N, CA, C and O atoms as a printed pandas DataFrame, in Angstrom:
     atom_number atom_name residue_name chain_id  residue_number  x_coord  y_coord  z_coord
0              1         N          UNK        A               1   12.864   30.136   42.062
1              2        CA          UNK        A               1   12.816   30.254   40.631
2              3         C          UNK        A               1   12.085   29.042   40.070
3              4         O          UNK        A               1   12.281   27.928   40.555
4              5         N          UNK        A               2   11.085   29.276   38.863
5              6        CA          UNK        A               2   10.302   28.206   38.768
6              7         C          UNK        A               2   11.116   27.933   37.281
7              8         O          UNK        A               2   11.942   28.639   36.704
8              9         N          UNK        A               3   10.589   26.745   36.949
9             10        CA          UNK        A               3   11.034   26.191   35.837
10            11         C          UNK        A               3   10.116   25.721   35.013
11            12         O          UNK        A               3    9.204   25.000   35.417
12            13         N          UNK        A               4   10.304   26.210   33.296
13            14        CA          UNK        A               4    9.007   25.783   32.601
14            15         C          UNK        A               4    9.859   24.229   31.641
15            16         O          UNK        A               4   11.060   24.421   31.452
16            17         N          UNK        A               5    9.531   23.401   31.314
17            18        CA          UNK        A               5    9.798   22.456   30.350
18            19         C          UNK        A               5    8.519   22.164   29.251
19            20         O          UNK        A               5    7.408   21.661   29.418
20            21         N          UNK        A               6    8.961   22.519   28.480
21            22        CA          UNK        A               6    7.644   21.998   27.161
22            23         C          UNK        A               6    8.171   20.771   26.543
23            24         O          UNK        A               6    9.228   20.898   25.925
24            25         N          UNK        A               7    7.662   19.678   26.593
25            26        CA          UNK        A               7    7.868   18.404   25.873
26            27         C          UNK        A               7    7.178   18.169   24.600
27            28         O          UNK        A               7    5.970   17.960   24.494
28            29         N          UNK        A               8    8.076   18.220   23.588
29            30        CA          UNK        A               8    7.918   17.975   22.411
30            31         C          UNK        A               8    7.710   16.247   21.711
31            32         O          UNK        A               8    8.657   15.582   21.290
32            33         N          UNK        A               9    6.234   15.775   21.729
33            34        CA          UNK        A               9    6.624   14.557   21.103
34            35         C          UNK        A               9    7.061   14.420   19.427
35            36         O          UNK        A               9    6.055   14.662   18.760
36            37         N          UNK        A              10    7.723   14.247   18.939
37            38        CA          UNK        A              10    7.916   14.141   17.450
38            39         C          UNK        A              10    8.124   12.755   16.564
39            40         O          UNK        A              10    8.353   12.708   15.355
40            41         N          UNK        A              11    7.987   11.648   17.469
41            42        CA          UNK        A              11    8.163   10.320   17.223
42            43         C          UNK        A              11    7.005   10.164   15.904
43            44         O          UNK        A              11    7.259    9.799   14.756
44            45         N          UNK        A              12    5.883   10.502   16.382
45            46        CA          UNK        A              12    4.910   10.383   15.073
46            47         C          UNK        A              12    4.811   11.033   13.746
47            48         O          UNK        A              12    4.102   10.580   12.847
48            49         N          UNK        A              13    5.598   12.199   13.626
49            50        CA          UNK        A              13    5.912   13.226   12.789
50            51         C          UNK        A              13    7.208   12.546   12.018
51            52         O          UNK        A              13    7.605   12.735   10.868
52            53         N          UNK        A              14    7.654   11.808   12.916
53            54        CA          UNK        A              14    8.980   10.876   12.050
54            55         C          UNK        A              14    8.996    9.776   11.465
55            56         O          UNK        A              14    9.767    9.286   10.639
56            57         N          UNK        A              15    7.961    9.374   12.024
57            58        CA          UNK        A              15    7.531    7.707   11.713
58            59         C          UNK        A              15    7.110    8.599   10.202
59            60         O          UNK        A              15    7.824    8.518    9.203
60            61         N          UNK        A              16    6.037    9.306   10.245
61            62        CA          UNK        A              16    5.521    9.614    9.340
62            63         C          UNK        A              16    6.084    9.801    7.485
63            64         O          UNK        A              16    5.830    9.419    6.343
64            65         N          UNK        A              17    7.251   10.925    8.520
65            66        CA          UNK        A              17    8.530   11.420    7.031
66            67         C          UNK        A              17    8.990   10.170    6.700
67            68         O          UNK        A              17    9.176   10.172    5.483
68            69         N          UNK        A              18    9.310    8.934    7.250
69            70        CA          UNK        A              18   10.176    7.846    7.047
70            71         C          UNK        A              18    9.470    7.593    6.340
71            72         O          UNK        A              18    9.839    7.845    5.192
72            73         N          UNK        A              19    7.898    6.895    6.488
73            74        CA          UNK        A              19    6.918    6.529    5.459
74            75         C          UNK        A              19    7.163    7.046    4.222
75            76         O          UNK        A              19    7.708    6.627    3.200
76            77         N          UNK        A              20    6.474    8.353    4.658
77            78        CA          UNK        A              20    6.480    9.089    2.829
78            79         C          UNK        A              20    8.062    9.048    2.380
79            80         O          UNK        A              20    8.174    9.116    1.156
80            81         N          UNK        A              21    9.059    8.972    2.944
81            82        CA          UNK        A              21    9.985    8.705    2.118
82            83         C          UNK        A              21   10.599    7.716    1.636
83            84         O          UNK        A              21   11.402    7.651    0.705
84            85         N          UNK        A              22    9.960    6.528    2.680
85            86        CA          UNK        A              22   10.322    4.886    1.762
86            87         C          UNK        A              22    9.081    4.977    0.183
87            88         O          UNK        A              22    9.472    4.697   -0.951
88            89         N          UNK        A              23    7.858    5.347    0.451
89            90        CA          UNK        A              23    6.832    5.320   -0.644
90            91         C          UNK        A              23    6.728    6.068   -1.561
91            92         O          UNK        A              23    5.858    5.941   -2.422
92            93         N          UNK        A              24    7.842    7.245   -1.543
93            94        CA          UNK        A              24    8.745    8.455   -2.878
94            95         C          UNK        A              24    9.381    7.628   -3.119
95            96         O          UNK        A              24    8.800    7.099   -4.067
96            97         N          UNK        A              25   10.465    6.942   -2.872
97            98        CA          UNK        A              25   11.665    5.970   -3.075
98            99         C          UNK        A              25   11.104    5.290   -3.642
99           100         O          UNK        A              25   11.646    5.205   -4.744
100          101         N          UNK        A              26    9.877    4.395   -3.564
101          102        CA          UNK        A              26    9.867    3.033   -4.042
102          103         C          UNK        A              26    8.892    3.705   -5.441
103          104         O          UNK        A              26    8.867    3.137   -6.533
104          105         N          UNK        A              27    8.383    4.570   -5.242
105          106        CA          UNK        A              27    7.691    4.995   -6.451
106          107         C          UNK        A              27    8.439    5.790   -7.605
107          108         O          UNK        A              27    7.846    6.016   -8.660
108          109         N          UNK        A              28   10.116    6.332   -7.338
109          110        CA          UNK        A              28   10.710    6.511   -8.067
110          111         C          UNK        A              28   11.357    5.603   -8.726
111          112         O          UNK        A              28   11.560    5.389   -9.921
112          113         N          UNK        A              29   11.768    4.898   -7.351
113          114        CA          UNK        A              29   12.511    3.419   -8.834
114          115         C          UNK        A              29   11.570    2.759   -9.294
115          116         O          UNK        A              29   11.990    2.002  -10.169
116          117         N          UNK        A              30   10.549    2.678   -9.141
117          118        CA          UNK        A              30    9.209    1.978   -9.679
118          119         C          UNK        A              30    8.976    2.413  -11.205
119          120         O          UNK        A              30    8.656    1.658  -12.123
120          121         N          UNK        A              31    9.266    4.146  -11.296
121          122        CA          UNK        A              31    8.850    4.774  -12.520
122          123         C          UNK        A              31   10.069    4.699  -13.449
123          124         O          UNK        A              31   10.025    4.477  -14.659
124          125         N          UNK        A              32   11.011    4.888  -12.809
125          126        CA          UNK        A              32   12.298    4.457  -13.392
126          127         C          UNK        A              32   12.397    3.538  -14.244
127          128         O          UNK        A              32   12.611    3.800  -15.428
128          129         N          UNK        A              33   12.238    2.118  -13.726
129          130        CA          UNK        A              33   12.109    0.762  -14.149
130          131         C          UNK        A              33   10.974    0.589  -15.296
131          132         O          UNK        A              33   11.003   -0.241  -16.205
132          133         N          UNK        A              34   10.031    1.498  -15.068
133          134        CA          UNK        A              34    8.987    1.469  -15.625
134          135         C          UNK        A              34    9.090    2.061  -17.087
135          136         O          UNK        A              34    8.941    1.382  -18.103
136          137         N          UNK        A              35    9.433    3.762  -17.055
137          138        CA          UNK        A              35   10.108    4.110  -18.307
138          139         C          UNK        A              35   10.596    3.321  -19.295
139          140         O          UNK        A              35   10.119    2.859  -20.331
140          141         N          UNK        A              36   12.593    3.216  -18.271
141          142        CA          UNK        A              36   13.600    2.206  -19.367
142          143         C          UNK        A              36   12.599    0.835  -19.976
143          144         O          UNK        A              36   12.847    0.302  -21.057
144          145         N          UNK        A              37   11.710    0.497  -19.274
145          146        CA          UNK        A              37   11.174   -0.678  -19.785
146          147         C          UNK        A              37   10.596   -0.359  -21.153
147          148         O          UNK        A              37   10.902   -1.121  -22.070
148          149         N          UNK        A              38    9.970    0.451  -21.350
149          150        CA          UNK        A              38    9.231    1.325  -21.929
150          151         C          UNK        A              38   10.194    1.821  -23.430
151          152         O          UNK        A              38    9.696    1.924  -24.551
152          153         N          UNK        A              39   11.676    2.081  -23.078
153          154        CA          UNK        A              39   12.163    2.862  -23.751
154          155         C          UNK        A              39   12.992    2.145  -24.793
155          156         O          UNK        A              39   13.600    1.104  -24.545
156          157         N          UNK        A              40   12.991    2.971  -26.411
157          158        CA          UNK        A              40   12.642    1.885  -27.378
158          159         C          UNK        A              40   14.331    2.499  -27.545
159          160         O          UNK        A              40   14.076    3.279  -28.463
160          161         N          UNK        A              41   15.501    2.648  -27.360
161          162        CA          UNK        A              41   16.691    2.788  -27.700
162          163         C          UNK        A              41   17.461    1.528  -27.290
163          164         O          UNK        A              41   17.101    0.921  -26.281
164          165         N          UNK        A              42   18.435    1.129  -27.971
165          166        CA          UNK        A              42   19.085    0.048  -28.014
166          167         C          UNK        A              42   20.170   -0.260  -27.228
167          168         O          UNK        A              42   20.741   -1.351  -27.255
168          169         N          UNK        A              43   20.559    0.947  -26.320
169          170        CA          UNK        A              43   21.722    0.786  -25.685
170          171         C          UNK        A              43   21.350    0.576  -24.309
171          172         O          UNK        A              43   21.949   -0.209  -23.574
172          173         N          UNK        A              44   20.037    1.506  -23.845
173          174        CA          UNK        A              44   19.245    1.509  -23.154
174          175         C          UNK        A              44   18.443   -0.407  -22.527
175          176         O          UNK        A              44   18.357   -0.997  -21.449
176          177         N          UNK        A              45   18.113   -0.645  -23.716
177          178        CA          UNK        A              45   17.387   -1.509  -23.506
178          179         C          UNK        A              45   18.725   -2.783  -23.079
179          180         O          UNK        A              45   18.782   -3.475  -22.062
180          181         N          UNK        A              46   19.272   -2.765  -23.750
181          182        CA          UNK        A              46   20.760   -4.242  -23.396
182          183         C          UNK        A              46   21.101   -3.571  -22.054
183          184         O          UNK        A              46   21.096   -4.403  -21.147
184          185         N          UNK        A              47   21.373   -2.414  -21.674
185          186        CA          UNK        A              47   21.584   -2.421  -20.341
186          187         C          UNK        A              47   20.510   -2.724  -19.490
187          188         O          UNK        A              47   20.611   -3.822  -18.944
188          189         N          UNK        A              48   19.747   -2.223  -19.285
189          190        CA          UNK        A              48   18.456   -2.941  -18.051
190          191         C          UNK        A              48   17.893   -4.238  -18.659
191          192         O          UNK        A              48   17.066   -4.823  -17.959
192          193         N          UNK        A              49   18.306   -4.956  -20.227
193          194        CA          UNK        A              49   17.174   -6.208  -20.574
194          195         C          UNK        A              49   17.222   -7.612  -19.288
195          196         O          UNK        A              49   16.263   -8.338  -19.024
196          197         N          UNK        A              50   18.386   -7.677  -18.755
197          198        CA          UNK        A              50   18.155   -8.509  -17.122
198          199         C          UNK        A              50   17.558   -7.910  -15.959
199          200         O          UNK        A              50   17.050   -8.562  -15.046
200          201         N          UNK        A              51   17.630   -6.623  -16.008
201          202        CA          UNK        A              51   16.832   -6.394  -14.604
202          203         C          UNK        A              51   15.438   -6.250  -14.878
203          204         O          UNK        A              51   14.690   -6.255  -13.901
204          205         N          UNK        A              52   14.867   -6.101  -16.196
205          206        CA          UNK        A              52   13.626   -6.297  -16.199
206          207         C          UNK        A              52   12.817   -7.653  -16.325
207          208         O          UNK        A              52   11.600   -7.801  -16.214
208          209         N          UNK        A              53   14.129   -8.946  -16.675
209          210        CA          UNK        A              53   13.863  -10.007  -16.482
210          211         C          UNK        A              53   13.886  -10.487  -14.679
211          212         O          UNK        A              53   13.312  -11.414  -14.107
212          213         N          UNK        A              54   14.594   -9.655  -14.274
213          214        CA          UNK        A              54   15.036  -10.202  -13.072
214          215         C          UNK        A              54   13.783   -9.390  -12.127
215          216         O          UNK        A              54   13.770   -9.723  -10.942
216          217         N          UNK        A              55   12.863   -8.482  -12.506
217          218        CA          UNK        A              55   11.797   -8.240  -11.650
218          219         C          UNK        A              55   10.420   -8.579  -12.255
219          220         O          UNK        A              55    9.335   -8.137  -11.875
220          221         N          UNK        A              56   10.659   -9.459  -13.288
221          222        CA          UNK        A              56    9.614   -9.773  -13.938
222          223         C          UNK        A              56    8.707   -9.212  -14.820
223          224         O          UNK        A              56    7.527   -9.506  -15.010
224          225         N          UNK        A              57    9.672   -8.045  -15.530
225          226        CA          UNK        A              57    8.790   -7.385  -16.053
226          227         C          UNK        A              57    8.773   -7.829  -17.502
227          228         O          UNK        A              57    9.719   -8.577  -17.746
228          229         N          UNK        A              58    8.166   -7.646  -18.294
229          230        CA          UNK        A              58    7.587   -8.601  -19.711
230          231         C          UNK        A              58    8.133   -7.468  -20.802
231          232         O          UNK        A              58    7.682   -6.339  -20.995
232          233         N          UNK        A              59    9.426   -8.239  -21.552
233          234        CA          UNK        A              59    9.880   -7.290  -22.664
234          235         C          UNK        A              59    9.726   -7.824  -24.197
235          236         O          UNK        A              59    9.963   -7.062  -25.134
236          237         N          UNK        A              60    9.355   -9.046  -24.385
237          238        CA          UNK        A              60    9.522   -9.540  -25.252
238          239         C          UNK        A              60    8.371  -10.688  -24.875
239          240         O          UNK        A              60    8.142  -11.612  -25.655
């Protein structure tokens, strides 16, 4: 009886998804940050006004 084995490499197909999904991630909180920065409501703004100091982003 013979035996077939097909070897599947998928290491590069994963590396890959990991990529695009650290560079979705970082481009969502990116836009995120980016918005609230953006966004002219008052309750809004006192909650994130340190983290946009704290990544350097320019509110005032």
């Amino acid at each position: 009886m013979r035996s077939i084995s097909v070897s599947k490499d998928f290491s590069g197909a994963k590396l890959w998804l990991r990529g695009s999904v650290l560079v979705l991630a970082g481009f969502l909180a990116f836009s995120t940050i980016y918005a609230v920065g953006l966004e002219p409501m008052v309750y809004l703004h006192d909650t994130f006004h340190d983290i946009r100091h704290a990544t350097g982003f320019p509110c005032h």
